[in-house]
Coordinates of N, CA and C in Angstrom, one line a residue:
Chain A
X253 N -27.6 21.6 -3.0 CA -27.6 20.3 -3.7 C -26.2 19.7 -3.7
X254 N -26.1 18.5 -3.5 CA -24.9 17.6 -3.7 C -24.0 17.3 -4.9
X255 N -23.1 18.0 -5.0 CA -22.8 18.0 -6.3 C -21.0 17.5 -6.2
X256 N -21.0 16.5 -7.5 CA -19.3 15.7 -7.7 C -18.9 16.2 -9.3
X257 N -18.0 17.4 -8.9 CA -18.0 17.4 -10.8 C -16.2 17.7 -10.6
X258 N -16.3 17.0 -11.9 CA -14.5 16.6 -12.3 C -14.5 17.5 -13.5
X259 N -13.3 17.5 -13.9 CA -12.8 18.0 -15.1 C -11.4 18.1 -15.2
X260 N -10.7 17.8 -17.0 CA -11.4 17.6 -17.0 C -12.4 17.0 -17.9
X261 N -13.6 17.4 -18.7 CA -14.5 16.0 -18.8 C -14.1 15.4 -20.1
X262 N -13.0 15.5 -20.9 CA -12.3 14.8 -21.9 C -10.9 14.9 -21.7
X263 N -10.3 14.0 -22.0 CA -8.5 14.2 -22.0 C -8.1 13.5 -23.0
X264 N -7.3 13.8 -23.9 CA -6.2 13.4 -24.9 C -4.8 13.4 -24.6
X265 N -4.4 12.3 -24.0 CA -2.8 12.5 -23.9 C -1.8 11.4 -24.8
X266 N -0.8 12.2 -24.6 CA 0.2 11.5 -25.5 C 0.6 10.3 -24.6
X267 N 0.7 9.1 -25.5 CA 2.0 7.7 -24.1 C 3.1 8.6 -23.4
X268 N 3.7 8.4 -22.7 CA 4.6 8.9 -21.6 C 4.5 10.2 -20.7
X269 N 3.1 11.2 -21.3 CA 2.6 12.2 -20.4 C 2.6 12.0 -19.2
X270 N 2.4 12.9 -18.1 CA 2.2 12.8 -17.3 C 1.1 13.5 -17.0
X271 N -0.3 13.6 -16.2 CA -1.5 14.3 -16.3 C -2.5 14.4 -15.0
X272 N -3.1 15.2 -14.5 CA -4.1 15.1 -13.7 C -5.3 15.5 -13.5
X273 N -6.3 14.7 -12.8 CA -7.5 14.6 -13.1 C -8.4 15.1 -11.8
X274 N -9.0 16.4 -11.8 CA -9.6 16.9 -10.8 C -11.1 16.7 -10.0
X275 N -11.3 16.5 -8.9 CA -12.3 16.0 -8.5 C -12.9 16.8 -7.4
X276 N -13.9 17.9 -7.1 CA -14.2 18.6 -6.6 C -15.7 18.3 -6.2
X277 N -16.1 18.4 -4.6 CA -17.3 17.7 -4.4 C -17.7 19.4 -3.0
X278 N -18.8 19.3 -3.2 CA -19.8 20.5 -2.0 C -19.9 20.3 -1.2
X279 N -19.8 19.3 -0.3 CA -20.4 18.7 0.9 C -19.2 18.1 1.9
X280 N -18.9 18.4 3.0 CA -18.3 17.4 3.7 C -18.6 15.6 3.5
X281 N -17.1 15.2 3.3 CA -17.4 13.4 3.0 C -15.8 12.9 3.6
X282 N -15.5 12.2 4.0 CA -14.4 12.1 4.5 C -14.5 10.7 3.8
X283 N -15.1 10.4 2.5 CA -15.0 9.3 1.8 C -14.7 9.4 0.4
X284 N -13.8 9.2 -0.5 CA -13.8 9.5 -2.0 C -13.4 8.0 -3.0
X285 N -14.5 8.0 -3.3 CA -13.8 7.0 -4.6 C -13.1 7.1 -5.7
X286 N -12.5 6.0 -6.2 CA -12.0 6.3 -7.8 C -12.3 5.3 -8.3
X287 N -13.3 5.3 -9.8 CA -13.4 4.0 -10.3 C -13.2 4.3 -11.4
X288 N -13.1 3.0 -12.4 CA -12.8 3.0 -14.0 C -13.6 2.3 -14.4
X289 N -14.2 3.1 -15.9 CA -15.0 2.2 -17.0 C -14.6 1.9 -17.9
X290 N -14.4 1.0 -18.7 CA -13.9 0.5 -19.7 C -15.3 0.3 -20.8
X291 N -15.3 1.0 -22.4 CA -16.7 1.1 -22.7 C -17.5 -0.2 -22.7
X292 N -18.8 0.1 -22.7 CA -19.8 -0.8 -22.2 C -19.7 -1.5 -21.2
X293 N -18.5 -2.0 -20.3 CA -18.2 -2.7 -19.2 C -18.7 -1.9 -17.9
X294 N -18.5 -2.5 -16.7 CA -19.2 -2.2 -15.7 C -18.1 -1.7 -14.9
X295 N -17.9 -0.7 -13.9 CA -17.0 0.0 -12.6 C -16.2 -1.2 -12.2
X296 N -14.9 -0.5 -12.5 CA -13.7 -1.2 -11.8 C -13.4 -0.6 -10.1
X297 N -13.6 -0.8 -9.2 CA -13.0 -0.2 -7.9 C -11.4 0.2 -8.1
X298 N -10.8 1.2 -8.3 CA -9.9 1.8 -7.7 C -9.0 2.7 -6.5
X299 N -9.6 3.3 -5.8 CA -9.3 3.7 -4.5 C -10.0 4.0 -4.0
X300 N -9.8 3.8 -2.6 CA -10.9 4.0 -1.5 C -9.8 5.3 -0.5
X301 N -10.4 6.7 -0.3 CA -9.4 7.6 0.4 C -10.3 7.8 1.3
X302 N -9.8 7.5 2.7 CA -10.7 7.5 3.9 C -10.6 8.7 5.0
X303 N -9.0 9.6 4.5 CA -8.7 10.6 5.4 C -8.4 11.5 4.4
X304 N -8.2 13.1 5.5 CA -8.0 14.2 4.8 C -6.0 13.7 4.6
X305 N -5.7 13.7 3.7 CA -4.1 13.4 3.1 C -4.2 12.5 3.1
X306 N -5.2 11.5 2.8 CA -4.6 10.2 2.5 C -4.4 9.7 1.1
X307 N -3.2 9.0 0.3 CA -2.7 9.0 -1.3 C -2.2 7.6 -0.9
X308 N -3.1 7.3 -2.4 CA -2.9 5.7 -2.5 C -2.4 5.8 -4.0
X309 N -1.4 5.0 -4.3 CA -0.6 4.7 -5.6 C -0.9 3.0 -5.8
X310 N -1.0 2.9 -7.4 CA -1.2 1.8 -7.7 C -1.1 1.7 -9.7
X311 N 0.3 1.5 -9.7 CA 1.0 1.3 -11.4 C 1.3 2.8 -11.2
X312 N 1.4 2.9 -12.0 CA 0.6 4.4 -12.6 C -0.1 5.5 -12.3
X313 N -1.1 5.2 -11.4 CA -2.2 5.6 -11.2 C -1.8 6.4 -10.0
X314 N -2.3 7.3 -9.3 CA -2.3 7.9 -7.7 C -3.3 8.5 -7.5
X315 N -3.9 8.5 -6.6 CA -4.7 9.1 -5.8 C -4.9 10.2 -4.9
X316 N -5.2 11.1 -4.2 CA -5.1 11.8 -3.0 C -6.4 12.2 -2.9
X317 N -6.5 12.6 -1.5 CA -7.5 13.7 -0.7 C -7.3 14.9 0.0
X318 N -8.1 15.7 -0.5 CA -8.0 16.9 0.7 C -9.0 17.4 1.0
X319 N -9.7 16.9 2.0 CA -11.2 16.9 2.3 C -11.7 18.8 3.0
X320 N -10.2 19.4 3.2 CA -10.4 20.6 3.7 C -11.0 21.6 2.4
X321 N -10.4 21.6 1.4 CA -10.5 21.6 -0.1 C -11.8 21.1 -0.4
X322 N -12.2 19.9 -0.2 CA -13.0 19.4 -0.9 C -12.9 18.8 -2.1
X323 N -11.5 18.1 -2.4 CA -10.8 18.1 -3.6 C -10.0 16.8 -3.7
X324 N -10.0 16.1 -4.9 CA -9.3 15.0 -5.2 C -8.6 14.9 -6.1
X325 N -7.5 14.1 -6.4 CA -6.9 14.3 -7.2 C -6.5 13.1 -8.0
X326 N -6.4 12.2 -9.2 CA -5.9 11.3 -9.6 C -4.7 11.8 -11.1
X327 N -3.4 11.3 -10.2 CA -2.4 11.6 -11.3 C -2.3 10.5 -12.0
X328 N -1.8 10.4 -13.0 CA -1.2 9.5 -14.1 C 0.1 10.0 -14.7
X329 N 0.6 9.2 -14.5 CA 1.9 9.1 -14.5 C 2.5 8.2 -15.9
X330 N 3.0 8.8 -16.9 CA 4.1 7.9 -18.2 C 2.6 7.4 -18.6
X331 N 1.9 7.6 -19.4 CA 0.5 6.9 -19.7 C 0.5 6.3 -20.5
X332 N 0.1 5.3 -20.6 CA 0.3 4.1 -21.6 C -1.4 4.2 -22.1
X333 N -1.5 2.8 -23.2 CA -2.8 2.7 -24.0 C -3.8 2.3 -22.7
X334 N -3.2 1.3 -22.5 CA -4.4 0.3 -21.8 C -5.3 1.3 -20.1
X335 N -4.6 2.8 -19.9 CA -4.9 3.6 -19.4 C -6.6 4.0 -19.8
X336 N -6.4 3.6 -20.9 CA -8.0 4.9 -22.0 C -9.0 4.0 -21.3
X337 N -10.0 5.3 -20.5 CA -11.0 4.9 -20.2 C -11.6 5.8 -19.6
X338 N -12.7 5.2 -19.0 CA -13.8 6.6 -18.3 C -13.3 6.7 -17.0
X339 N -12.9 7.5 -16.4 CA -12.5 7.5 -15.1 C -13.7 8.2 -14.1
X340 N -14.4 7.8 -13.1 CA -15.3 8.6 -12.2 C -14.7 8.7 -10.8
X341 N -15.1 9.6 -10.4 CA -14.9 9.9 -8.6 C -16.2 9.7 -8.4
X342 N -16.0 9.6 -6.7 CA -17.7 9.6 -6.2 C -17.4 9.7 -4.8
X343 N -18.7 9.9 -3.8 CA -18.4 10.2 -2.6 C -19.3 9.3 -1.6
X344 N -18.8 9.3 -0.8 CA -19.8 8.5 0.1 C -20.6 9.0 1.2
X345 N -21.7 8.9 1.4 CA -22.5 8.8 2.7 C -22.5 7.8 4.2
X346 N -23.3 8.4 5.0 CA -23.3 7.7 6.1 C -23.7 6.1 5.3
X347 N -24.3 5.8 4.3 CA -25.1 4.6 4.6 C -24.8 4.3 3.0
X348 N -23.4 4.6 2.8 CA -23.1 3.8 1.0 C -23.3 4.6 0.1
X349 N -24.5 5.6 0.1 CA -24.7 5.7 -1.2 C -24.0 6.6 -1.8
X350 N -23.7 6.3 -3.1 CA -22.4 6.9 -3.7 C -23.2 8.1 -5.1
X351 N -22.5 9.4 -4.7 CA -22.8 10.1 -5.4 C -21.4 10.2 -6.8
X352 N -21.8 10.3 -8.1 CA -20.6 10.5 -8.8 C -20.6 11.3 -9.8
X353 N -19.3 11.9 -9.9 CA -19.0 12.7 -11.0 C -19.4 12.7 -12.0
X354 N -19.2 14.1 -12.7 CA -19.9 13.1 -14.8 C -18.4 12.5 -15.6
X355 N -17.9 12.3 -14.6 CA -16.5 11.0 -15.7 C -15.5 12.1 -16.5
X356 N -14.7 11.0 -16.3 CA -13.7 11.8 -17.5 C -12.9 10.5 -18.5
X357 N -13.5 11.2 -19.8 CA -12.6 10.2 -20.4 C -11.6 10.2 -21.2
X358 N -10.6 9.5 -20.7 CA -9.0 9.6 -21.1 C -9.1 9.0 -22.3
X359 N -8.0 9.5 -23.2 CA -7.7 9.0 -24.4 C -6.4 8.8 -24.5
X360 N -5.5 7.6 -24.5 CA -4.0 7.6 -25.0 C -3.7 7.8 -25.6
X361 N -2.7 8.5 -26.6 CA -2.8 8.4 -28.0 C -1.0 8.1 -28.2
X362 N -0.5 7.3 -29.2 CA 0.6 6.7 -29.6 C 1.6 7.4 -29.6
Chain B
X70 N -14.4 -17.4 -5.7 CA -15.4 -16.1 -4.9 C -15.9 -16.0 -6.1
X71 N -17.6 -16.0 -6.2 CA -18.4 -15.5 -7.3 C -18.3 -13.8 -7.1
X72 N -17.8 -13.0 -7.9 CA -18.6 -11.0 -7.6 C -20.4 -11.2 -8.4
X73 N -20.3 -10.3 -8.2 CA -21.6 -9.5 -8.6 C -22.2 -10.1 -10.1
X74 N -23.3 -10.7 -10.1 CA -24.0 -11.2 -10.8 C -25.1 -10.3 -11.3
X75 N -25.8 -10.3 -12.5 CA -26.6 -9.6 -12.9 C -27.3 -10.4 -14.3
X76 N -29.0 -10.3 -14.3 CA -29.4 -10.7 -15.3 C -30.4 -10.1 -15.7
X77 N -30.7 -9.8 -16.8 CA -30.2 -10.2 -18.5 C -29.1 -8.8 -18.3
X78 N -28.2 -9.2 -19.5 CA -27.3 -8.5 -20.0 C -27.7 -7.7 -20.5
X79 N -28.7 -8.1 -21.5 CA -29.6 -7.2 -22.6 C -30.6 -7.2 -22.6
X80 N -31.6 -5.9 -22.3 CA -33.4 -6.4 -22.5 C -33.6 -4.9 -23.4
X81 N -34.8 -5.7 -24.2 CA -35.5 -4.1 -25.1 C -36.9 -4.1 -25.1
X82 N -37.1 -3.4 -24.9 CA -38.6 -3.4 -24.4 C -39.2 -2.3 -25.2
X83 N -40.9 -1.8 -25.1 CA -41.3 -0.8 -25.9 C -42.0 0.0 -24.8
X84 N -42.2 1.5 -25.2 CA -42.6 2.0 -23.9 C -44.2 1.4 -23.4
X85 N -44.1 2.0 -21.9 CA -45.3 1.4 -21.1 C -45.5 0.0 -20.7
X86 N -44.5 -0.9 -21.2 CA -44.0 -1.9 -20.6 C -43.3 -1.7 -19.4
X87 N -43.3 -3.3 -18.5 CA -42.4 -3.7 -17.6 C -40.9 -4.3 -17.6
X88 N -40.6 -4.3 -16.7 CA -39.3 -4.9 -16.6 C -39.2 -5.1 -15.4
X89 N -38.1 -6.2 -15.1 CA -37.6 -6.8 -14.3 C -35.8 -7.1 -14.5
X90 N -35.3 -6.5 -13.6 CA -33.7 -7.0 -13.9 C -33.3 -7.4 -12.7
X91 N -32.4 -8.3 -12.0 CA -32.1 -9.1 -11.2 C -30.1 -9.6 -10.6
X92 N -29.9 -9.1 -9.4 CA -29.1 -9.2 -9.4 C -28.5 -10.1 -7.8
X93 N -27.0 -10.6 -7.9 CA -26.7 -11.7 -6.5 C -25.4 -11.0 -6.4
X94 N -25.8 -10.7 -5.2 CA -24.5 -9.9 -4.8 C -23.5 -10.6 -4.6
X95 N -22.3 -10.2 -4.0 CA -21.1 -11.3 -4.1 C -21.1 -11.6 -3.0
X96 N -20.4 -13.0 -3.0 CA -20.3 -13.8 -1.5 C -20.1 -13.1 -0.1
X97 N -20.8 -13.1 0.6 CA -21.0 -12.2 1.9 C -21.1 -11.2 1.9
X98 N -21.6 -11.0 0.9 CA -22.1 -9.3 1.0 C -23.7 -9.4 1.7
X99 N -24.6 -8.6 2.0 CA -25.9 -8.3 2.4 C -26.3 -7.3 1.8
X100 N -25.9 -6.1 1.4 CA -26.4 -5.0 1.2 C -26.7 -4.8 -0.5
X101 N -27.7 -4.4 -1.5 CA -27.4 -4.2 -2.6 C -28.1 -2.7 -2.8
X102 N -27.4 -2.0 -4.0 CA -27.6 -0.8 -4.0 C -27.8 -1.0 -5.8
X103 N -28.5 0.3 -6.6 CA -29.1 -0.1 -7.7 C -28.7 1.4 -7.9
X104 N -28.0 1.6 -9.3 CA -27.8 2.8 -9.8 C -28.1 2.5 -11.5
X105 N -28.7 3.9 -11.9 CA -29.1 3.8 -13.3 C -28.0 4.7 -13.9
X106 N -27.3 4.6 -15.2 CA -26.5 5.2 -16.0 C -27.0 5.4 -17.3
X107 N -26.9 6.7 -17.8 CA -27.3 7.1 -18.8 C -26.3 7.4 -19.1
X108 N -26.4 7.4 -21.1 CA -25.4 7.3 -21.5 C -24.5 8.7 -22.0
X109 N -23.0 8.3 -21.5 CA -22.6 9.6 -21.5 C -22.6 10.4 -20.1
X110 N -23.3 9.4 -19.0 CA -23.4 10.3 -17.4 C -22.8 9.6 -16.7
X111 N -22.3 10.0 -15.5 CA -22.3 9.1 -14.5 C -23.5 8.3 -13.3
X112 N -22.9 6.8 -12.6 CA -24.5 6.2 -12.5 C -24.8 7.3 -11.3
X113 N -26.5 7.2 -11.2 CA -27.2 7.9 -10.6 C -27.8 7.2 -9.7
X114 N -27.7 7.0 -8.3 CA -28.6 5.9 -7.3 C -30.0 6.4 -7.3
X115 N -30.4 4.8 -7.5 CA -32.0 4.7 -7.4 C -32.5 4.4 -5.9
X116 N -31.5 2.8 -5.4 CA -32.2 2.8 -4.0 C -31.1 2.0 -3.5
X117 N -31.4 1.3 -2.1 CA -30.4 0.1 -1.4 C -31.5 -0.3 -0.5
X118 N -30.9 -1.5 -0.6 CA -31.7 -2.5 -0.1 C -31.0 -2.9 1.1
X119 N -31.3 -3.5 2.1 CA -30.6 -4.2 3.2 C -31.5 -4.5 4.7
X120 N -31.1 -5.9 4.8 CA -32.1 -6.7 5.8 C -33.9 -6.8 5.0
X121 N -33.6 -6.7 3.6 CA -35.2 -6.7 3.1 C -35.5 -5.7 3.1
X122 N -34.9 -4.4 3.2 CA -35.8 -3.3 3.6 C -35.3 -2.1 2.4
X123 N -35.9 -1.3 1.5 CA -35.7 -0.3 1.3 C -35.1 0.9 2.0
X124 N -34.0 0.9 2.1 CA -33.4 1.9 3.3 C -32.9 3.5 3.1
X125 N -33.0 3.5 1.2 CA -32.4 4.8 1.1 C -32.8 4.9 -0.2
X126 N -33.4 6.3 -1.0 CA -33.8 6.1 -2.1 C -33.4 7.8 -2.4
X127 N -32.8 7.5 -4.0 CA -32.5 8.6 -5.0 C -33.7 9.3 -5.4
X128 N -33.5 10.0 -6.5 CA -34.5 11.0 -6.7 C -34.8 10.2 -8.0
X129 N -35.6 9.2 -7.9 CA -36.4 8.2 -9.0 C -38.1 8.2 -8.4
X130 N -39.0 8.0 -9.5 CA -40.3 8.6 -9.4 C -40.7 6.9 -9.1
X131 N -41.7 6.7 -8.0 CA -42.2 5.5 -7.6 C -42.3 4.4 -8.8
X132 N -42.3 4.8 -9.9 CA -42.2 3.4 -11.0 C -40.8 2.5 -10.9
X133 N -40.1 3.0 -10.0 CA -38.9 2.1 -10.2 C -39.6 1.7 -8.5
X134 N -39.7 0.3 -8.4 CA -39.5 -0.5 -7.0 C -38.4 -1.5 -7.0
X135 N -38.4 -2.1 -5.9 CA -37.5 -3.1 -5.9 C -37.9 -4.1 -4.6
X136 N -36.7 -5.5 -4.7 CA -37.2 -6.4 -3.4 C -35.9 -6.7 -3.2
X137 N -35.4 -7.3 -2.0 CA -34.6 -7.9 -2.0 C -34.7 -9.3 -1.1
X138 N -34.2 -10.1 -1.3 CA -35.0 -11.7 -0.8 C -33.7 -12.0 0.2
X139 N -34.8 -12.9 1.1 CA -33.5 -13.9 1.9 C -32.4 -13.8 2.2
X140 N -32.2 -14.2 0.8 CA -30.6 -14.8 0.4 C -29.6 -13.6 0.3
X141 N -30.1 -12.5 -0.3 CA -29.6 -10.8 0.3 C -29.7 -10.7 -2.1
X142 N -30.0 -11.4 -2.6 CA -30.3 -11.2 -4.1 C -31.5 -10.0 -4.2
X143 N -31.2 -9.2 -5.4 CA -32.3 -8.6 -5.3 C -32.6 -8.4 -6.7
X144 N -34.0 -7.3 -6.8 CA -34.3 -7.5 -8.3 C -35.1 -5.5 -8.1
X145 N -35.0 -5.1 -9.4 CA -35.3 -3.6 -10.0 C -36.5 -3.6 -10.7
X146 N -37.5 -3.3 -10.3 CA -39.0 -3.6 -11.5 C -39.0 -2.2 -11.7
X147 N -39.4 -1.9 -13.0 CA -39.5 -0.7 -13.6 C -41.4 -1.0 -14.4
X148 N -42.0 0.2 -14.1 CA -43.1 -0.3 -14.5 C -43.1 1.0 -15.5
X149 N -44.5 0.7 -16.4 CA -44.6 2.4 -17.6 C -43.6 2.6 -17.8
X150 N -42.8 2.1 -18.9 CA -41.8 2.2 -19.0 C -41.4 3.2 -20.3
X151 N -40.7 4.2 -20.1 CA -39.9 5.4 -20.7 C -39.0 5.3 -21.3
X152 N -38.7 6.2 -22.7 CA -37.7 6.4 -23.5 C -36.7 6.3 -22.8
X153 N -36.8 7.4 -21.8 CA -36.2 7.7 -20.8 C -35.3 7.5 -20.2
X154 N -36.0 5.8 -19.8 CA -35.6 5.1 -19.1 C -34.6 4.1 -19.6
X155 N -34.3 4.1 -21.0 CA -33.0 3.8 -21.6 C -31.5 3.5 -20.7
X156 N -30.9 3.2 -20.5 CA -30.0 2.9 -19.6 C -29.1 2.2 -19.6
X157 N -28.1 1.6 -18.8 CA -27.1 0.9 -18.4 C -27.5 0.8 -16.5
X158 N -28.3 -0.2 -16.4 CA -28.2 -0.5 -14.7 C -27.4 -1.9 -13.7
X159 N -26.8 -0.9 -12.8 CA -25.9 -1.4 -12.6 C -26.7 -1.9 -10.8
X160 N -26.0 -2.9 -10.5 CA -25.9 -3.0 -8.8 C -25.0 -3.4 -8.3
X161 N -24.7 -2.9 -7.6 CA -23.5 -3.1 -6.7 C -23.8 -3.2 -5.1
X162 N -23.4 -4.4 -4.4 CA -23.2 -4.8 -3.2 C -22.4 -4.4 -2.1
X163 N -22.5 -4.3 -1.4 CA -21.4 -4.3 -0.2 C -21.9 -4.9 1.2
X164 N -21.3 -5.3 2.2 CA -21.3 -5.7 3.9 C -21.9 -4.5 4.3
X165 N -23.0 -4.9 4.8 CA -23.4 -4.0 6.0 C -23.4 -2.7 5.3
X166 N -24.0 -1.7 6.3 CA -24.2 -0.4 5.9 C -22.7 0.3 6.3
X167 N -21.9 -0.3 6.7 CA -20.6 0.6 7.3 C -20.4 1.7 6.0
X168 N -20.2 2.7 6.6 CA -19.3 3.5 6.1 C -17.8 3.8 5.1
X169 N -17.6 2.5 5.5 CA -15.6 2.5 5.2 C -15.8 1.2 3.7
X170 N -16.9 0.8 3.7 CA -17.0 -0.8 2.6 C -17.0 0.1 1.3
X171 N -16.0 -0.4 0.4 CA -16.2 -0.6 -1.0 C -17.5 -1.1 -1.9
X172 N -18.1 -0.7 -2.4 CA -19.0 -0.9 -3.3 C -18.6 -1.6 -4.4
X173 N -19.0 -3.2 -4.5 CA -18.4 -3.9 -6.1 C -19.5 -3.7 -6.6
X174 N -19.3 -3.4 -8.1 CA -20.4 -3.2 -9.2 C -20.8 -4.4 -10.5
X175 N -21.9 -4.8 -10.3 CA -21.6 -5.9 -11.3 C -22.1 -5.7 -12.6
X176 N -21.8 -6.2 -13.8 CA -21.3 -5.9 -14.8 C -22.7 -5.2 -15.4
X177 N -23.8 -5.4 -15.4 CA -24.8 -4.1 -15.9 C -26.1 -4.9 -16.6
X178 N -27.4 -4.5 -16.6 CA -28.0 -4.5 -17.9 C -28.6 -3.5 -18.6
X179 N -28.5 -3.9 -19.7 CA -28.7 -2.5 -20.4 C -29.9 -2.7 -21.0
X180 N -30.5 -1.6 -20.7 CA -32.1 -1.7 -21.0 C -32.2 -0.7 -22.3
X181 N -32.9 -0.8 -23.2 CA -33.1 -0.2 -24.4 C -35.0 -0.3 -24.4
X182 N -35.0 1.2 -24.6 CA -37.0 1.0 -24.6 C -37.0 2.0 -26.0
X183 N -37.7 1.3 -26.5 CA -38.4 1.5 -28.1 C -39.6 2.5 -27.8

């Protein structure tokens, strides 16, 4: 069975931590997402990793792959408030369809 | 650029009822894909649509169908409807079936069954 599970699946950090967020999937995908939920709002797109090493940075935030692993990784970096939120991975198939993690949700705390 | 449309925001319904939720993908997209989110999970794909066709379907029991029209808009009918089936549904679009496309997600309706 196809399985995306993170952990992990709650985080509490303090503002200026630094932290990371693990993403482990069963199956060969040479596709990984990162998206963000904000409560009750809908998936923000965050990175699209299309190779084994590929690491995309954006604020804060970073990304990698290592598809030999089967493993992803999103750091955060100095964490601020506006960070807090649900974070999901997910994987892709030949034809879109995206399988995803059960989330993790970040907490900033002051 | 319009993204991802979705309507109603909100529907409540009681069980064994229908539903209907409806969504327009974003400007030049064709493809729509339909994921249900339960609360507290991550979403779970129901199906995708593309060229009018049902092309790929999750592990949902034939009461959820769908259409997608023309224009590449599509809509989620849930029939007998379930506690269950409580939710946050989402669709999200993308170009073609490629491999390498981003999936935009539009903002959700949340179905509540009494």
């Amino acid at each position: 069975e196809l399985k995306v599970e993170q952990n992990p699946l709650f985080l509490s950090m303090q503002e200026g931590k630094n932290y990371t967020i693990y993403c482990n999937y069963s199956t060969t995908s040479d596709r990984l997402y990162w998206y963000r939920q904000d409560p009750g709002k809908s998936l923000e797109s965050l990175f699209v990793l299309l190779s084994n090493g590929a690491v995309k940075q954006e604020g804060r935030l970073m990304a990698s792959l290592d598809t030999k692993a089967r493993l992803s990784t999103l750091h955060i970096t100095a964490a601020v408030h506006d960070l807090s939120a649900t974070y999901f991975c997910a994987i892709g198939g030949a034809t879109n369809k995206l399988i995803f993690g059960t989330g993790t949700l970040l907490a900033v705390q002051p | 650029d319009a993204g991802v449309t979705q309507s109603p925001t909100h529907l409540i319904k009681t069980r064994g009822q229908q539903v209907t939720l409806r969504c327009s993908p974003k400007s030049g997209h064709d493809t729509v894909s339909w994921y249900q989110q339960a609360l507290g999970q991550g979403p779970q794909f129901i199906f995708q649509y593309y060229e009018e066709e049902e092309r790929q379907r999750g592990n949902f029991p034939d009461r959820f169908s769908g259409h997608q029209y023309p224009n590449y808009s599509s809509e989620l009918n849930v029939n007998a409807l379930l506690l269950g089936d409580s939710a946050l549904y989402l669709c999200a679009s993308s170009l073609g079936q490629g491999y390498q496309e981003t999936q935009y997600f539009g903002p959700g309706t949340r179905l509540l069954v009494l």
